[in-house]
Coordinates of C-alpha atoms and ligand atoms in Angstrom, one line a residue:
M1 CA 0.0 0.2 0.2
V2 CA 1.0 3.6 -0.6
A3 CA -0.4 6.4 1.1
S4 CA 0.3 9.6 2.5
E5 CA -0.5 9.5 6.3
A6 CA -1.0 6.6 9.0
T7 CA -1.4 6.2 12.7
P8 CA 0.6 5.9 14.8
F9 CA 3.1 8.2 12.2
S10 CA 1.2 10.7 11.0
K11 CA -2.5 11.6 10.7
T12 CA -4.7 14.4 9.8
G13 CA -7.9 12.4 9.4
G14 CA -9.7 9.1 9.1
L15 CA -7.2 8.3 6.1
A16 CA -4.2 7.6 8.8
D17 CA -6.8 5.5 11.0
V18 CA -7.3 3.3 8.0
L19 CA -3.4 2.9 7.0
G20 CA -3.1 2.2 10.8
A21 CA -5.6 -0.9 11.1
L22 CA -6.3 -2.4 7.7
P23 CA -2.9 -3.5 7.0
P24 CA -2.6 -5.2 10.1
A25 CA -6.0 -6.8 9.8
L26 CA -5.1 -8.1 6.4
A27 CA -1.8 -9.7 7.8
A28 CA -4.1 -11.2 10.5
R29 CA -5.5 -13.1 7.5
G30 CA -2.1 -14.1 6.3
E31 CA -1.4 -11.8 3.4
E32 CA 1.8 -10.1 3.3
V33 CA 1.4 -6.5 3.6
A34 CA 4.0 -3.3 3.4
V35 CA 3.0 0.0 3.5
V36 CA 5.1 3.1 2.0
L37 CA 4.7 6.3 3.8
P38 CA 6.2 9.8 3.7
R39 CA 8.8 10.2 6.8
Y40 CA 7.3 13.6 7.8
R41 CA 9.2 15.4 10.2
M42 CA 7.1 14.6 13.0
V43 CA 7.7 11.0 12.1
P44 CA 10.5 9.5 14.7
L45 CA 12.8 7.1 13.2
D46 CA 13.4 5.2 16.5
G47 CA 13.4 1.2 16.1
A48 CA 13.5 1.8 12.2
R49 CA 16.3 0.9 10.1
C50 CA 18.0 2.1 7.0
V51 CA 17.2 -0.6 4.1
R52 CA 18.2 1.4 1.3
E53 CA 20.2 4.6 0.8
N54 CA 20.0 6.9 -2.0
M55 CA 17.2 5.4 -3.6
P56 CA 16.9 7.4 -6.8
L57 CA 14.0 9.0 -7.4
W58 CA 13.7 10.6 -10.9
I59 CA 10.8 13.2 -11.5
G60 CA 10.6 14.8 -14.8
P61 CA 13.7 17.2 -14.8
G62 CA 14.5 16.5 -11.1
R63 CA 16.8 14.3 -9.8
Y64 CA 16.5 13.4 -6.0
T65 CA 17.2 10.5 -3.6
A66 CA 15.6 8.9 -0.7
D67 CA 16.5 6.7 2.3
I68 CA 14.3 4.4 3.1
Y69 CA 13.7 3.1 6.8
S70 CA 11.6 0.1 7.6
L71 CA 9.9 -1.2 10.7
E72 CA 7.8 -3.9 11.4
R73 CA 4.5 -3.5 13.5
K74 CA 1.7 -5.7 14.1
G75 CA 2.9 -8.2 11.1
V76 CA 3.3 -5.5 8.7
T77 CA 6.5 -3.6 6.8
Y78 CA 6.1 0.0 7.2
Y79 CA 8.6 1.8 4.9
L80 CA 9.3 5.1 5.4
V81 CA 10.5 7.5 2.8
D82 CA 13.1 9.9 4.2
A83 CA 13.4 12.5 1.7
P84 CA 14.2 15.6 3.3
E85 CA 13.5 18.2 0.7
F86 CA 9.9 17.0 0.3
F87 CA 8.9 16.3 3.7
D88 CA 11.2 17.1 6.7
R89 CA 8.4 20.6 7.1
D90 CA 5.8 21.5 9.8
G91 CA 3.0 20.1 8.4
L92 CA 2.0 17.1 6.1
Y93 CA 0.2 19.1 3.1
S94 CA 0.4 22.7 4.3
S95 CA 1.3 25.2 6.6
G96 CA -0.3 28.3 7.9
G97 CA -3.3 27.4 5.8
A98 CA -1.8 27.4 2.5
D99 CA -0.9 24.2 0.8
Y100 CA 2.6 23.7 -0.2
W101 CA 3.3 24.7 -3.6
D102 CA 5.1 21.7 -4.5
N103 CA 2.6 19.2 -3.6
F104 CA 2.7 17.6 -6.8
T105 CA 6.5 16.7 -6.8
R106 CA 6.5 15.8 -2.8
F107 CA 3.8 13.0 -3.8
A108 CA 5.0 12.0 -7.1
A109 CA 8.4 11.1 -5.2
L110 CA 6.1 9.1 -2.8
C111 CA 4.6 7.4 -5.5
H112 CA 8.1 6.5 -7.3
A113 CA 9.7 5.7 -3.9
G114 CA 6.7 3.3 -3.9
L115 CA 7.9 1.6 -7.2
G116 CA 11.5 1.7 -5.9
V117 CA 10.1 -0.2 -2.9
A118 CA 8.4 -2.6 -5.1
R119 CA 11.4 -3.3 -7.0
H120 CA 14.0 -3.5 -4.4
L121 CA 12.5 -4.5 -1.3
F122 CA 9.2 -6.1 -1.4
R123 CA 7.9 -7.8 -4.5
P124 CA 3.9 -7.3 -4.2
N125 CA 1.0 -8.7 -6.7
I126 CA -1.2 -6.0 -5.8
I127 CA -0.2 -2.3 -5.5
H128 CA -2.9 -0.5 -3.5
C129 CA -2.9 3.3 -3.7
H130 CA -4.8 6.1 -1.4
D131 CA -6.3 9.2 -2.4
W132 CA -5.0 11.6 -4.7
Q133 CA -1.3 11.5 -3.5
A134 CA -0.6 8.0 -4.2
A135 CA -2.9 8.3 -7.7
L136 CA 0.2 9.1 -9.8
L137 CA 1.6 5.6 -9.4
P138 CA -0.9 3.5 -11.4
V139 CA -0.3 6.2 -14.1
Y140 CA 3.7 5.7 -13.8
L141 CA 3.5 2.1 -13.7
K142 CA 1.5 2.0 -17.0
Q143 CA 3.1 4.8 -18.9
Y144 CA 6.6 3.7 -18.1
F145 CA 6.7 0.2 -16.8
A146 CA 4.0 -1.6 -18.7
N147 CA 7.0 -3.9 -20.1
D148 CA 9.3 -4.0 -17.5
P149 CA 9.3 -7.9 -16.2
T150 CA 9.4 -6.7 -12.4
F151 CA 5.8 -5.2 -12.7
T152 CA 4.4 -8.0 -14.8
G153 CA 1.3 -9.2 -13.6
V154 CA 1.1 -6.4 -10.9
K155 CA -2.2 -5.0 -10.8
T156 CA -3.3 -1.9 -9.0
V157 CA -6.2 -0.9 -6.5
F158 CA -6.9 2.7 -6.1
T159 CA -9.0 3.5 -3.1
I160 CA -10.9 7.1 -2.8
H161 CA -11.4 8.2 0.4
N162 CA -12.9 11.8 -0.1
M163 CA -13.8 12.9 -3.6
G164 CA -13.5 16.7 -2.5
Y165 CA -9.5 16.5 -2.7
Q166 CA -8.3 15.8 -6.0
G167 CA -4.7 16.9 -6.2
I168 CA -5.4 19.6 -9.1
F169 CA -2.6 21.4 -10.7
G170 CA -1.9 23.6 -13.5
K171 CA -1.2 21.9 -17.0
D172 CA 2.6 23.0 -17.0
R173 CA 3.2 20.2 -14.2
L174 CA 2.8 17.5 -16.7
W175 CA 6.1 18.5 -17.9
W176 CA 7.6 18.5 -13.9
L177 CA 6.2 15.3 -13.4
G178 CA 7.8 13.8 -16.1
L179 CA 4.5 12.7 -18.1
P180 CA 3.8 13.5 -21.9
E181 CA 2.0 16.4 -22.9
W182 CA -0.7 13.6 -24.8
L183 CA -1.8 12.6 -21.4
F184 CA -3.6 15.9 -21.2
R185 CA -6.6 14.7 -22.7
E186 CA -10.3 14.8 -21.5
D187 CA -10.3 11.3 -20.9
L188 CA -7.3 10.8 -19.3
L189 CA -5.6 13.5 -17.0
E190 CA -7.1 16.8 -18.2
F191 CA -9.7 18.6 -16.0
Y192 CA -11.3 21.8 -16.8
G193 CA -8.0 23.0 -18.2
N194 CA -6.0 21.8 -15.4
I195 CA -4.5 18.2 -14.8
N196 CA -6.2 16.5 -11.9
L197 CA -4.1 13.6 -10.2
L198 CA -7.6 11.8 -8.8
K199 CA -9.0 11.4 -12.0
G200 CA -5.3 9.7 -12.9
G201 CA -5.8 7.0 -10.2
I202 CA -9.4 6.5 -11.3
V203 CA -8.4 5.9 -15.1
Y204 CA -5.6 4.1 -14.9
A205 CA -6.1 1.6 -11.7
D206 CA -7.1 -1.8 -12.5
Y207 CA -9.9 -1.3 -9.6
V208 CA -11.3 1.6 -7.8
T209 CA -12.6 1.3 -4.3
T210 CA -14.4 3.8 -1.8
V211 CA -14.8 3.6 1.5
S212 CA -18.5 2.8 1.9
P213 CA -21.2 1.3 -0.3
T214 CA -23.3 4.1 -0.3
Y215 CA -20.6 6.6 -1.2
A216 CA -20.0 4.4 -4.2
R217 CA -23.5 5.1 -5.5
E218 CA -23.3 8.6 -4.7
I219 CA -19.9 9.5 -6.4
Q220 CA -21.6 8.4 -9.5
T221 CA -24.1 11.3 -9.7
P222 CA -23.4 15.1 -10.4
G223 CA -24.4 15.9 -6.9
H224 CA -21.5 14.4 -5.3
G225 CA -19.0 13.2 -8.0
F226 CA -17.4 16.5 -7.9
G227 CA -17.0 16.7 -12.0
L228 CA -15.9 13.0 -11.7
D229 CA -19.1 11.4 -11.9
G230 CA -19.3 10.8 -15.7
L231 CA -15.8 8.8 -15.1
L232 CA -16.9 6.9 -12.3
R233 CA -20.3 5.8 -14.3
A234 CA -18.2 4.6 -17.0
R235 CA -15.9 2.6 -14.2
T236 CA -18.9 1.6 -12.5
A237 CA -17.7 -2.1 -13.4
H238 CA -14.4 -2.0 -11.7
L239 CA -15.7 0.2 -8.6
R240 CA -17.0 -1.0 -5.5
G241 CA -17.5 0.2 -1.8
I242 CA -16.2 -1.6 1.0
L243 CA -16.7 0.0 4.6
N244 CA -13.9 0.8 6.7
G245 CA -13.8 -0.7 10.1
V246 CA -13.0 0.3 13.7
D247 CA -9.8 -0.7 15.5
Y248 CA -11.4 -1.7 18.6
H249 CA -8.2 -2.1 20.4
D250 CA -7.7 1.7 20.5
W251 CA -11.6 2.5 20.4
S252 CA -13.5 0.3 23.0
P253 CA -14.4 1.7 26.1
E254 CA -13.9 -1.4 28.0
R255 CA -10.1 -1.2 27.5
D256 CA -9.5 3.0 26.5
H257 CA -6.5 4.2 28.9
Y258 CA -7.5 7.6 27.8
I259 CA -10.6 7.9 29.7
T260 CA -11.5 8.0 33.2
A261 CA -13.5 5.2 34.0
N262 CA -14.1 2.1 31.6
Y263 CA -17.2 0.7 31.0
S264 CA -19.4 -1.8 28.7
A265 CA -22.8 -2.4 27.7
S266 CA -23.6 -4.3 30.8
D267 CA -22.3 -2.0 33.0
L268 CA -22.3 1.7 31.9
R269 CA -21.6 3.2 35.4
G270 CA -18.2 4.4 34.1
K271 CA -19.4 6.6 31.4
E272 CA -21.3 9.1 34.0
Q273 CA -18.0 9.4 35.4
C274 CA -16.7 10.2 32.2
K275 CA -19.5 12.5 31.3
M276 CA -18.5 14.3 34.7
E277 CA -14.6 14.4 33.8
L278 CA -15.5 16.0 30.4
L279 CA -17.6 18.8 31.8
G280 CA -14.7 19.7 34.2
I281 CA -12.2 19.6 31.0
M282 CA -14.2 21.4 29.0
G283 CA -15.3 24.2 31.4
L284 CA -18.6 23.2 31.6
P285 CA -20.9 23.4 34.7
T286 CA -21.2 19.6 36.8
D287 CA -24.1 21.0 38.7
R288 CA -26.9 19.3 36.7
P289 CA -25.6 16.2 35.3
E290 CA -29.1 15.2 33.9
V291 CA -28.7 17.9 30.9
P292 CA -27.2 16.2 27.9
V293 CA -23.9 16.6 26.7
I294 CA -23.5 16.8 22.7
G295 CA -19.9 15.9 21.5
I296 CA -18.4 17.1 18.2
V297 CA -14.9 15.8 17.0
S298 CA -14.0 17.0 13.4
R299 CA -12.1 18.5 11.0
L300 CA -13.9 21.7 10.9
A301 CA -14.7 21.7 7.0
A302 CA -17.7 22.6 5.2
Q303 CA -17.8 18.5 4.4
K304 CA -18.6 18.2 7.8
G305 CA -21.9 20.2 7.9
F306 CA -21.0 23.3 10.2
D307 CA -22.9 25.4 7.9
L308 CA -26.1 23.6 9.0
I309 CA -25.0 24.7 12.6
A310 CA -23.7 28.5 11.8
P311 CA -27.2 29.8 11.3
V312 CA -28.9 28.1 14.3
A313 CA -26.1 28.2 16.5
Y314 CA -27.4 31.1 18.7
D315 CA -31.0 29.4 19.1
L316 CA -29.1 26.2 20.4
V317 CA -28.1 28.8 23.3
N318 CA -32.0 28.6 24.8
W319 CA -32.0 24.9 24.7
D320 CA -31.2 22.6 27.7
I321 CA -28.0 20.8 26.4
K322 CA -24.1 21.4 26.6
M323 CA -21.9 21.1 23.6
A324 CA -18.3 19.6 23.9
I325 CA -16.7 20.9 20.6
L326 CA -13.1 19.5 19.4
G327 CA -11.9 20.5 16.0
S328 CA -9.7 22.4 14.2
G329 CA -9.7 23.8 10.4
E330 CA -11.1 26.2 8.5
Q331 CA -11.0 29.6 10.5
Q332 CA -14.4 30.7 9.6
Y333 CA -15.8 27.9 11.9
E334 CA -12.7 28.0 14.4
R335 CA -14.1 31.7 15.0
L336 CA -17.6 30.6 15.2
F337 CA -17.1 28.0 18.0
R338 CA -14.8 30.1 19.7
A339 CA -17.4 33.2 19.8
L340 CA -20.0 30.8 21.0
A341 CA -17.8 29.6 23.8
D342 CA -17.0 33.2 24.7
A343 CA -20.7 34.4 25.0
R344 CA -21.9 31.1 26.5
P345 CA -19.2 29.3 28.3
D346 CA -21.6 27.2 30.3
K347 CA -23.2 25.6 27.1
F348 CA -20.2 25.4 24.9
G349 CA -16.9 23.9 25.9
V350 CA -14.8 24.4 22.6
Y351 CA -11.1 23.2 22.3
I352 CA -9.7 24.3 18.9
G353 CA -6.7 22.0 18.0
F354 CA -6.0 18.3 17.2
N355 CA -5.9 16.2 20.4
N356 CA -6.3 12.5 20.6
R357 CA -7.0 12.1 23.9
L358 CA -9.7 14.6 24.0
A359 CA -11.3 13.2 21.1
H360 CA -11.5 9.7 23.2
K361 CA -12.9 11.6 26.2
I362 CA -15.7 13.2 24.1
E363 CA -16.6 10.0 22.8
A364 CA -16.6 8.3 26.3
G365 CA -18.2 11.4 28.2
A366 CA -20.9 12.7 25.5
D367 CA -24.4 11.3 25.3
M368 CA -25.1 12.2 21.7
F369 CA -22.7 12.8 18.8
L370 CA -23.4 15.2 16.1
M371 CA -22.2 14.6 12.7
P372 CA -24.2 16.8 9.9
S373 CA -21.8 16.1 7.3
Y374 CA -22.8 17.3 3.9
Y375 CA -21.3 14.1 2.7
E376 CA -19.2 11.4 4.7
P377 CA -17.4 9.0 2.4
C378 CA -17.3 6.7 5.4
G379 CA -16.5 8.5 8.9
L380 CA -15.1 6.8 11.8
N381 CA -16.3 8.9 14.5
Q382 CA -20.0 7.8 14.3
M383 CA -18.8 4.1 14.4
Y384 CA -16.6 5.2 17.4
S385 CA -19.4 6.8 19.1
L386 CA -22.0 3.9 18.6
R387 CA -19.2 1.8 20.7
Y388 CA -18.8 4.4 23.5
G389 CA -22.7 4.5 23.5
T390 CA -22.8 7.9 22.5
L391 CA -25.7 8.1 20.0
P392 CA -25.2 9.8 16.8
I393 CA -27.6 12.2 15.2
A394 CA -26.1 12.4 11.5
H395 CA -27.3 13.4 7.9
A396 CA -28.2 10.5 6.2
T397 CA -25.4 10.0 3.6
G398 CA -22.4 8.1 2.8
G399 CA -21.1 6.0 5.2
L400 CA -23.0 7.4 8.1
D401 CA -26.4 6.2 6.2
D402 CA -24.7 2.8 5.9
T403 CA -23.7 2.5 9.5
I404 CA -26.8 4.2 11.8
D405 CA -29.7 2.9 11.6
G406 CA -33.3 4.0 13.6
S407 CA -32.1 1.6 16.6
T408 CA -28.7 2.9 17.2
G409 CA -29.2 6.8 16.2
F410 CA -30.9 9.4 14.8
K411 CA -30.3 10.6 11.1
F412 CA -31.9 13.3 9.0
R413 CA -32.6 14.1 5.6
P414 CA -32.7 16.5 3.5
Y415 CA -29.6 18.4 4.6
S416 CA -31.0 21.4 5.9
S417 CA -30.6 23.0 9.5
D418 CA -34.3 22.6 10.1
A419 CA -34.1 18.8 9.8
M420 CA -30.5 18.5 11.8
L421 CA -32.8 20.4 14.6
G422 CA -35.8 17.7 13.8
A423 CA -33.2 14.8 14.8
L424 CA -31.9 16.6 17.7
R425 CA -35.2 17.3 19.0
E426 CA -36.1 13.7 18.6
A427 CA -33.0 12.5 20.2
L428 CA -33.4 15.0 23.2
T429 CA -36.9 13.9 23.6
V430 CA -36.6 10.3 24.0
Y431 CA -33.2 11.2 26.2
A432 CA -35.4 13.1 28.7
V433 CA -38.6 11.0 28.3
D434 CA -37.9 7.6 27.7
R435 CA -34.5 6.4 29.4
D436 CA -35.4 2.5 28.6
R437 CA -35.6 3.2 25.2
W438 CA -32.2 5.3 25.3
R439 CA -30.6 2.6 27.3
K440 CA -31.7 0.0 24.6
M441 CA -30.3 2.0 22.0
Q442 CA -27.2 2.6 23.6
V443 CA -26.7 -1.5 24.1
E444 CA -27.6 -1.9 21.0
A445 CA -25.2 0.8 19.5
M446 CA -22.5 -0.8 21.5
R447 CA -23.0 -4.4 20.4
R448 CA -22.6 -3.3 16.5
D449 CA -19.3 -4.8 15.2
F450 CA -17.5 -2.8 12.6
S451 CA -14.3 -4.9 13.1
W452 CA -11.8 -4.7 10.4
A453 CA -11.6 -8.5 9.8
V454 CA -14.9 -7.9 7.5
S455 CA -13.5 -5.2 5.6
A456 CA -9.7 -7.0 5.3
A457 CA -12.0 -9.9 3.9
A458 CA -13.5 -8.2 1.4
Y459 CA -10.3 -6.3 0.1
S460 CA -8.6 -10.1 0.2
D461 CA -11.2 -11.2 -2.2
L462 CA -10.9 -8.3 -4.4
Y463 CA -7.1 -8.8 -4.5
H464 CA -7.4 -12.6 -5.2
M465 CA -9.8 -11.8 -7.7
L466 CA -7.6 -9.2 -9.5
A467 CA -4.3 -11.4 -9.1
G468 CA -6.2 -14.6 -11.0
Ligands
ADP501 P1 -12.1 12.5 8.1 O1 -11.5 11.8 7.9 O2 -13.1 13.5 6.9 O3 -11.9 13.7 8.9 P2 -13.1 10.5 9.6 O4 -14.2 10.3 10.5 O5 -13.0 9.3 8.7 O6 -13.1 11.8 9.1 O7 -11.6 10.4 10.6 C1 -11.7 11.6 11.5 C2 -10.6 11.0 12.5 O8 -10.0 11.9 12.6 C3 -10.9 10.1 13.8 O9 -10.2 9.4 13.9 C4 -11.1 11.4 14.7 O10 -11.0 11.1 15.8 C5 -10.0 12.3 14.3 N1 -9.8 13.6 14.5 C6 -10.3 14.5 13.9 N2 -10.7 15.8 14.3 C7 -9.5 15.8 15.5 C8 -9.0 16.5 16.3 N3 -9.6 18.0 16.3 N4 -8.4 16.2 17.3 C9 -8.2 14.6 17.5 N5 -8.7 13.8 16.5 C10 -9.3 14.3 15.4
GLC502 C1 -11.7 10.7 4.3 C2 -13.2 10.8 4.3 C3 -14.1 9.8 5.9 C4 -13.3 8.4 5.9 C5 -11.9 8.5 6.0 C6 -11.5 7.4 6.1 O1 -10.9 11.5 5.5 O2 -13.7 12.2 4.7 O3 -15.7 9.6 5.6 O4 -13.9 8.0 6.8 O5 -11.6 9.2 4.8 O6 -11.7 6.4 4.9

């Protein structure tokens, strides 16, 4: 596999959770798996050994090299691509809100390093690439190595985690990427006058997957295809949705070591302690513990539905609820939540930043979890919430629709503030007047099983089908 982030090395979102958990789940099934990742500045090399020095990376006119470090984790070999001119920086993709200008070469370097690892260090039958950052690999493979015996019979799988991020760059970048001008074609890399790397992955990979069955259907419609729905419809025979799983080793209230008290479906008492602790951490009053706490843990991006919350946020002040909000991202939403916390510190507990420990504490300590995403390829937080008995309130889209039902949470559609408030009201009513039903829903939610084993089996089947 080739990807731009993976826990525990680097993370900005769910992609990292997937690359941290799916490979070990495949290894547990007996597959031999290696993962190629950038070695960013924050990735320590402790325990890793250098297995290749000065591997050449020739990208168009540029001659670069990378040292490849390797380490074993949970039955998987992780290869870290140490190329300081590309990856020794503050952020993964951006710094101070601005994308790095050379992201196209940075991730072309990752793709070349992936091919180098496949040539020299780990001979795969399948190369599985994730998101636009790894999308050039199938392009380079077919373009340059179609007749290279090293890669005979090697098949590529390309997984789309989010259609909203496509890696779009100016036409002149083709030359810098070492790709011929004739790829600038509507049915290849061209996209409204630019080049689109995600599109390259979709066109060139032998098989395309996305991270939930519903999202696989949605992206073939103009509303969710971000301009690529026609291409995806053309590839429909080689496109499938495989639902992500949850790493229950990290995300289970029974053994979570970040939370103050552990609990389970048969004994939920610890959850009340978690709630009290959360209120304290978020600076919310603890005198009326019966008031429901609604949690949010999210990248603060338009995708996540904050434009539904913004227009009604000041109405929520009058509801008998508290909110515990953790997120970072777009300034307009950071500002909104900071302003709410300033206006009503007794109602809104807000932490702007990235904090994994607090994410666990919110999953455990909140009563409900709000996830009104406009679209959601899979979504992991709602699955974590289910496991923690924190009932999700979510827009019925993508993976949210596939993982939540009427006995485990509250879904709404259409995508509107009114519909969202309707679902919220319904949740608050059940919570206030029908404690038995609430408890039953919690137990039902906690017993749902989205373990990686199921998804890994689906990927295995796909690999074996492709490898013949
Ligand atoms: P996406 O990948 O679109 O951001 P997912 O729901 O798939 O959405 O995954 C988000 C992951 O990132 C989850 O593991 C979640 O806990 C984590 N996360 C998001 N924002 C934060 C934050 N501010 N602090 C800590 N963890 C966060
Ligand atoms: C993306 C999606 C999210 C998905 C994650 C992992 O970031 O936005 O829905 O869960 O990738 O596949």
